[in-house]
GROMACS .gro file of C-alpha atoms in nm:
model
  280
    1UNK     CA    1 -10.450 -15.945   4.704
    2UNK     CA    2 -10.189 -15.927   4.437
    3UNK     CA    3 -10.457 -15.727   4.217
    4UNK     CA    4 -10.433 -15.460   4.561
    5UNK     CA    5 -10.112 -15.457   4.614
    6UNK     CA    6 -10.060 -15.386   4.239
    7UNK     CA    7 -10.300 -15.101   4.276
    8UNK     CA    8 -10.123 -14.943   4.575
    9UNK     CA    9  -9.746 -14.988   4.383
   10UNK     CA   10  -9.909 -14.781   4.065
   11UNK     CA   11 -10.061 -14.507   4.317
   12UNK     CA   12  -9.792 -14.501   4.492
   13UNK     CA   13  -9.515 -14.430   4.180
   14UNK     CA   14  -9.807 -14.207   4.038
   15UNK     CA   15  -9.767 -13.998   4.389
   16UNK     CA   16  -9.391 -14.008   4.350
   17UNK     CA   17  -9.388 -13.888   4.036
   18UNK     CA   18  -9.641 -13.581   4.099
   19UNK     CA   19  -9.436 -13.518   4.364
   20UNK     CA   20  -9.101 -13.511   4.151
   21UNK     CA   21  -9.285 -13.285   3.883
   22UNK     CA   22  -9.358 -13.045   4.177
   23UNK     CA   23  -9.026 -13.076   4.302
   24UNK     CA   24  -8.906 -12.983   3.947
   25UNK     CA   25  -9.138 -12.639   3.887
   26UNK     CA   26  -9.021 -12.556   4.202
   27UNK     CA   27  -8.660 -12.565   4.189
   28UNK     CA   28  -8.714 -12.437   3.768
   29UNK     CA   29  -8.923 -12.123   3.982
   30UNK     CA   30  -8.621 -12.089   4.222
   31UNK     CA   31  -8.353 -12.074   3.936
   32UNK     CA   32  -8.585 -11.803   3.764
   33UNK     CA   33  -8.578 -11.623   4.042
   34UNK     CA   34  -8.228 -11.673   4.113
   35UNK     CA   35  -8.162 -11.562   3.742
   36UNK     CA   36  -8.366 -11.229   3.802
   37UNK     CA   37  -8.145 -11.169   4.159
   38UNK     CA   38  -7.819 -11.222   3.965
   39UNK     CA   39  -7.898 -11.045   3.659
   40UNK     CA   40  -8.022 -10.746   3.888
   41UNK     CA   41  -7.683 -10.760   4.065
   42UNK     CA   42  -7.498 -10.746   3.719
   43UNK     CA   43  -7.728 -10.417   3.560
   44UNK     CA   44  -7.655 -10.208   3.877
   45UNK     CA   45  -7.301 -10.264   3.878
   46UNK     CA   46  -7.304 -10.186   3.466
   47UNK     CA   47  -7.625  -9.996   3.396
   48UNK     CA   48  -7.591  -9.760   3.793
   49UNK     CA   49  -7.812  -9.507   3.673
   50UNK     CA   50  -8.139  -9.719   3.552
   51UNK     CA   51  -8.336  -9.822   3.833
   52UNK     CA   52  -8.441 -10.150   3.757
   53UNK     CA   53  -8.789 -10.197   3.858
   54UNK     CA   54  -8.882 -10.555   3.766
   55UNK     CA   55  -8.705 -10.827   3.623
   56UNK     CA   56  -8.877 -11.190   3.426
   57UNK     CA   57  -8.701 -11.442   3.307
   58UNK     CA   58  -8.997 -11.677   3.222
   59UNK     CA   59  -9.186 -11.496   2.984
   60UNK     CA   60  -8.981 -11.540   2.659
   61UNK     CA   61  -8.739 -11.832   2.602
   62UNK     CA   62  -8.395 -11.763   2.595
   63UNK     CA   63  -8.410 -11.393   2.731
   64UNK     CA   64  -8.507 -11.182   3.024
   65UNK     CA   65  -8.757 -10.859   2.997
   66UNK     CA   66  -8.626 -10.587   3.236
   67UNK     CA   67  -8.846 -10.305   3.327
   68UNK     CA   68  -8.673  -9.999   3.410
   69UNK     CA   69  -8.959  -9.758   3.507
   70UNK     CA   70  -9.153  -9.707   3.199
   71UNK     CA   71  -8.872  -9.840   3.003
   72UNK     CA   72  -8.851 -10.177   2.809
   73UNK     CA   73  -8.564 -10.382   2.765
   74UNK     CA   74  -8.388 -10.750   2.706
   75UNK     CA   75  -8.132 -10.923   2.827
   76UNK     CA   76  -7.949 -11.244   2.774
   77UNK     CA   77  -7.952 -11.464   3.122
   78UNK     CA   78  -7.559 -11.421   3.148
   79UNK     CA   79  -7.681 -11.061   3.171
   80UNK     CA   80  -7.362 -10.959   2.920
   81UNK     CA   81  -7.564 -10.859   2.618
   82UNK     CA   82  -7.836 -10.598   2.603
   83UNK     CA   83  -8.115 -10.610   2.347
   84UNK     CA   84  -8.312 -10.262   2.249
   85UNK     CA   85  -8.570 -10.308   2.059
   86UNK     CA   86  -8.925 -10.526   2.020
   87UNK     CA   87  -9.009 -10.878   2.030
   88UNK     CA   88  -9.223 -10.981   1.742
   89UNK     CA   89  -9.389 -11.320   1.767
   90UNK     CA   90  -9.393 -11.426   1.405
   91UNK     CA   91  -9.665 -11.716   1.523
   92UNK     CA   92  -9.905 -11.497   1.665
   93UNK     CA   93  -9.847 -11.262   1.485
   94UNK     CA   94  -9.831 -10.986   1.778
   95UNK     CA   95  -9.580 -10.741   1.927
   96UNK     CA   96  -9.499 -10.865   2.244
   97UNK     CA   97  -9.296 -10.537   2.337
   98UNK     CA   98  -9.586 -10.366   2.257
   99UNK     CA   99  -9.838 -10.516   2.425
  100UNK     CA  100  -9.619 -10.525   2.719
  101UNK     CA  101  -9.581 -10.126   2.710
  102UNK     CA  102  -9.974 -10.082   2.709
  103UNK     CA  103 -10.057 -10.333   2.980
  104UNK     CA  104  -9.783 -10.137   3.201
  105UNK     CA  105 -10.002  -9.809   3.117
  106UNK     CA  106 -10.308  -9.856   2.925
  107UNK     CA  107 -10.336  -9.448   2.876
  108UNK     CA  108 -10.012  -9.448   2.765
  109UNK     CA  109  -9.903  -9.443   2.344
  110UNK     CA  110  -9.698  -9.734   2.248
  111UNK     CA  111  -9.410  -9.527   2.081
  112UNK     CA  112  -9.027  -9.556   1.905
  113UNK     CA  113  -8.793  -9.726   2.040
  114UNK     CA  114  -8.601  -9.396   2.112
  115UNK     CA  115  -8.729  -9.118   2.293
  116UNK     CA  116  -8.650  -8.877   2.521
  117UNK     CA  117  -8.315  -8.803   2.686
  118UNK     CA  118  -8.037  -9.066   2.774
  119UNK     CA  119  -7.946  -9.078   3.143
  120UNK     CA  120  -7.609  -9.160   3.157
  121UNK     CA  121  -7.439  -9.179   2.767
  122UNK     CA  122  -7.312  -9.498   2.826
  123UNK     CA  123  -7.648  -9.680   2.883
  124UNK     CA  124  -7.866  -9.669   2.592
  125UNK     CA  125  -8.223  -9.573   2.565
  126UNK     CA  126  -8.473  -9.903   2.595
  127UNK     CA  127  -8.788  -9.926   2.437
  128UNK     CA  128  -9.043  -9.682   2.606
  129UNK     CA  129  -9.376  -9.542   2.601
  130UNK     CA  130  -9.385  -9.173   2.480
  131UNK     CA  131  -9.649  -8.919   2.636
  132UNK     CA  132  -9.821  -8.610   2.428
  133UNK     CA  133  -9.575  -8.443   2.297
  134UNK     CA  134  -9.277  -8.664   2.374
  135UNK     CA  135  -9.229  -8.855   2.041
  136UNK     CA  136  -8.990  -8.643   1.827
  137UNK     CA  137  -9.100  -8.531   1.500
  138UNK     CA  138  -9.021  -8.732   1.194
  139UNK     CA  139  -8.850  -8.627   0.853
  140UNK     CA  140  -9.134  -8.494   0.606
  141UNK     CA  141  -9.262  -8.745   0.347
  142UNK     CA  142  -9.341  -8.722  -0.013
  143UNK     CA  143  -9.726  -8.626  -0.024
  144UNK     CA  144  -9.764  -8.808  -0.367
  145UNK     CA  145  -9.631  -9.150  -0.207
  146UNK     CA  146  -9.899  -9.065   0.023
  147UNK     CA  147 -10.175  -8.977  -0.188
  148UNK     CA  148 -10.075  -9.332  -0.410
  149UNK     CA  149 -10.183  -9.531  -0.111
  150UNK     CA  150 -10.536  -9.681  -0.191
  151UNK     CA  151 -10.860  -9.622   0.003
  152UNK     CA  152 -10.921  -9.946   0.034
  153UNK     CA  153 -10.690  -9.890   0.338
  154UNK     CA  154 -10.850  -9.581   0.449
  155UNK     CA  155 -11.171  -9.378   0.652
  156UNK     CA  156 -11.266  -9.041   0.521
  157UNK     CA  157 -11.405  -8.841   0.791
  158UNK     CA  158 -11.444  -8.454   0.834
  159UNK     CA  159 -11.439  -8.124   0.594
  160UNK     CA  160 -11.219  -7.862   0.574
  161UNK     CA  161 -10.948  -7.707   0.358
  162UNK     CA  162 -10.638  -7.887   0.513
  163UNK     CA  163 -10.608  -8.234   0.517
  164UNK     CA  164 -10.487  -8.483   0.785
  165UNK     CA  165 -10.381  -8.851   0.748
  166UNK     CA  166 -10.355  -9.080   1.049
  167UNK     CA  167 -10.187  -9.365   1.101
  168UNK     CA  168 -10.397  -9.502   1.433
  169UNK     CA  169 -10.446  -9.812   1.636
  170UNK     CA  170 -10.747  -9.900   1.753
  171UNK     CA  171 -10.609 -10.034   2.123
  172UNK     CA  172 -10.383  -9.669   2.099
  173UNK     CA  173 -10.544  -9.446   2.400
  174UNK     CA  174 -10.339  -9.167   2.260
  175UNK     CA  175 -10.507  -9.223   1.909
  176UNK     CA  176 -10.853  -9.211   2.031
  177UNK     CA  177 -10.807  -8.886   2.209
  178UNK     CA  178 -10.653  -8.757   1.848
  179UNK     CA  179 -10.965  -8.887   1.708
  180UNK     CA  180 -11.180  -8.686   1.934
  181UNK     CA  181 -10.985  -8.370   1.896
  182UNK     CA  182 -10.995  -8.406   1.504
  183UNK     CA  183 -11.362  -8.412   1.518
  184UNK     CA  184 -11.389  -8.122   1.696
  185UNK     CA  185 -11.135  -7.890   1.428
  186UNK     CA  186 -11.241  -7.779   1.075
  187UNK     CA  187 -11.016  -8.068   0.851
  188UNK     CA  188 -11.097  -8.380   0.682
  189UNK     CA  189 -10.907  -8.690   0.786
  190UNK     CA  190 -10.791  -8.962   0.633
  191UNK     CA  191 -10.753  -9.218   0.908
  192UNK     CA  192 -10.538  -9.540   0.811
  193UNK     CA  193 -10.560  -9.809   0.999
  194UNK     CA  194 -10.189 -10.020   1.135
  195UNK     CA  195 -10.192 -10.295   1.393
  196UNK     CA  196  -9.908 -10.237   1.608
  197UNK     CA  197 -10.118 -10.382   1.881
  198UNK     CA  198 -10.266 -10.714   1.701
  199UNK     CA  199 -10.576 -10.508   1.586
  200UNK     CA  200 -10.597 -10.640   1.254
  201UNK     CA  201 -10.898 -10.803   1.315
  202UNK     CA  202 -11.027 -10.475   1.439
  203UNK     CA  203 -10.944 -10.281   1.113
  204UNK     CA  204 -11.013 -10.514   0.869
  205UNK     CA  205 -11.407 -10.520   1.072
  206UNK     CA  206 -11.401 -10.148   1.014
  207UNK     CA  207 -11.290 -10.163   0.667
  208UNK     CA  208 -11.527 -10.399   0.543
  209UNK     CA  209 -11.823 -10.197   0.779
  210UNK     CA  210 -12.122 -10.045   0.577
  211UNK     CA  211 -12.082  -9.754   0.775
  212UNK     CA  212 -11.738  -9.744   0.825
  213UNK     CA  213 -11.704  -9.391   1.038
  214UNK     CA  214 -11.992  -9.536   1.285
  215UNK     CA  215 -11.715  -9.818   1.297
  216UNK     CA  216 -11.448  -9.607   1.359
  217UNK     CA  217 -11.591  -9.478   1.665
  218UNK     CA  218 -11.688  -9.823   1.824
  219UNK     CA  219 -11.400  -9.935   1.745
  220UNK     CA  220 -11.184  -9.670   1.959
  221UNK     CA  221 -11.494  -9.717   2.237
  222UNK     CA  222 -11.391 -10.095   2.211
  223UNK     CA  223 -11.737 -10.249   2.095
  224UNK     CA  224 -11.736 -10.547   1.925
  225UNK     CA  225 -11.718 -10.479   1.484
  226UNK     CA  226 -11.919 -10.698   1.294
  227UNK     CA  227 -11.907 -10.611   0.926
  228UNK     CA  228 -12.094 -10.964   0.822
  229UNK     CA  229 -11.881 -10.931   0.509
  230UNK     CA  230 -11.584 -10.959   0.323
  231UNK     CA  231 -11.411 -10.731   0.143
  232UNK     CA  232 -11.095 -10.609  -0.028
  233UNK     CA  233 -10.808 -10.503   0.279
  234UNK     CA  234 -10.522 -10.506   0.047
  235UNK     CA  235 -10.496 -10.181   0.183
  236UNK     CA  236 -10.459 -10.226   0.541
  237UNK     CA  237 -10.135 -10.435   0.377
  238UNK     CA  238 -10.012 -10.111   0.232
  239UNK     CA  239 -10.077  -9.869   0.538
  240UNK     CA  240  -9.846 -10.114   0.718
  241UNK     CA  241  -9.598 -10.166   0.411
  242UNK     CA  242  -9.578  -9.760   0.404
  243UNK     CA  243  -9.543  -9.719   0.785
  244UNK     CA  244  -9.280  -9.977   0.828
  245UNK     CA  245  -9.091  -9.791   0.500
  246UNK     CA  246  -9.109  -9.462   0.673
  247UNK     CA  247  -9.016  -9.581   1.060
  248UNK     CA  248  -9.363  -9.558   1.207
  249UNK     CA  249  -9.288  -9.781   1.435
  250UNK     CA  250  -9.571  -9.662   1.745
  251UNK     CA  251  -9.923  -9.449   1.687
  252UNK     CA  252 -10.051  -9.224   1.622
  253UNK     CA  253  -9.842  -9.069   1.369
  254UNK     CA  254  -9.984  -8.756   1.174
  255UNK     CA  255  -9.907  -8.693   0.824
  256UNK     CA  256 -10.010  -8.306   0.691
  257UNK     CA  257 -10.148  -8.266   0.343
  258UNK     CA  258  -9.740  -8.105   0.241
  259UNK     CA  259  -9.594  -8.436   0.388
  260UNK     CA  260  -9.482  -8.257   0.777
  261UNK     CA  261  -9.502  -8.504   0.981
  262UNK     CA  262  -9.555  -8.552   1.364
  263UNK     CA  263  -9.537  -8.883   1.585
  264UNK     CA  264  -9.766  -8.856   1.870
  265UNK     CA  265 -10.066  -8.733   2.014
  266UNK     CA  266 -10.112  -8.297   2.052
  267UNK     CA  267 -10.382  -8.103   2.167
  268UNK     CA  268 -10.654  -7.924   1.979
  269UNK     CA  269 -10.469  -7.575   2.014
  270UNK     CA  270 -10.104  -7.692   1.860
  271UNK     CA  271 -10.340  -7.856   1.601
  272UNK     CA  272 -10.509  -7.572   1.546
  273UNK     CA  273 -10.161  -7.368   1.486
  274UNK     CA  274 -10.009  -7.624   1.298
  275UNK     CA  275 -10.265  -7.649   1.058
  276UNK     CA  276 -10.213  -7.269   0.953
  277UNK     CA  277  -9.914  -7.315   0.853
  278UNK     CA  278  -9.846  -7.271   0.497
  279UNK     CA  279  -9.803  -7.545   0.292
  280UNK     CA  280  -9.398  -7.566   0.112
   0.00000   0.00000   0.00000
């Protein structure tokens, strides 16, 4: 009996005790959504202009992510400061912001952190996806620190008397459609893999691939890479190195044989126009 009754004390503490853990998630998942309500309360009064359209405090530690339409942005749970910018996780090694911005539109490029036009000039510009054509152009680059990069890092694809380099993601919708159109135009490509999206699996797959432009295109049609070996991707190291020098901080970004320099997807005719253009 004292065996039973033993039994029944231990079940009956183990019940409390689930219960108190529920009790606990439950009133943690009522102060989260508390937080949201209050910070919510605190950007209308000081941000009038953004419509807020969701608000998580559970995500990342310490900070809240605020979507503002297609906008990206942080904020500390007293909702005082604002952070702009991304959130890298240095563990996973992945761009959280980023990810974020492609799972809110998967056809969408993952762009800078500024683009397009403030709404109001005293809120500033969150993190945001650009569309074709929205990214603004970037300062022109030296085509020798260009040409130094190695090709270790690199897919030659295409003919032609101009040359294009690419600085792509493999998860990028807006860098597959580039792909696509560059196919179709008379110009050899030089198409550099970056992982702004955690694709360096992905590009180091493609690298070490036999037939590395076969790879290229599963790889944008999302098939699975399998090279079998290993090989030297020192220069996937140095696309990243060179993009990071230069601000490419979303994809694609395309780099003309003269060092002009656009960030963003265009179609086949500005291409086309662009290309003419004489080389300074």
């Amino acid at each position: 009996m004292e065996f039973k009754w033993t039994t029944w004390k231990v079940a009956g503490a183990a019940l409390a005790l689930t219960g108190s853990v529920a009790a606990i998630a439950a009133a943690a998942h009522a102060a989260a959504g508390d937080d949201a309500a209050t910070i919510k309360a605190a950007l209308v009064k000081r941000l009038p202009k953004t419509e807020i359209t969701t608000i998580d405090c559970e995500k990342i530690e310490g900070v809240c992510e605020v979507q503002a339409r297609q906008n990206l942005f942080y904020i500390d749970r007293s909702a005082r400061y604002l952070i702009i910018g991304r959130v890298y996780d240095m563990e996973t090694k992945q761009d959280l912001t980023a990810a974020r911005l492609l799972e809110m539109n998967p056809d969408m490029l993952v762009g800078a952190g500024v683009a397009g036009e403030q709404e109001d000039a005293a809120e500033p510009t969150p993190a945001r996806q650009s569309g074709a054509g929205a990214a603004e152009p970037l300062p022109r680059i030296d085509p020798a620190a260009l040409a130094a990069l190695p090709s270790s890092g690199s897919v030659v694809m295409g003919k032609g008397g101009r040359t294009l380099t690419v600085f792509s993601d493999f998860r990028c919708g807006y860098c597959k459609r580039l792909h696509e159109t560059l196919a179709t135009l008379d110009v050899k490509v030089v198409e550099r893999p970056i992982s702004v999206l955690g694709t360096r699996p992905i590009s180091e797959a493609v690298i070490c691939a036999s037939d590395k432009r076969r790879a290229v295109n599963e790889a944008y049609d999302g098939a699975a890479i399998t090279s079998g070996r290993r090989c030297d991707t020192s220069g996937l190291d140095a696309n990243e190195a060179f993009a990071r020098q230069h601000g490419f901080t979303g994809t694609p970004v395309i780099v003309r044989d003269d060092g002009a320099v656009l960030h963003g997807f265009r179609p086949r005719e500005f291409l086309e126009t662009w290309l003419k253009e004489k080389v300074s």
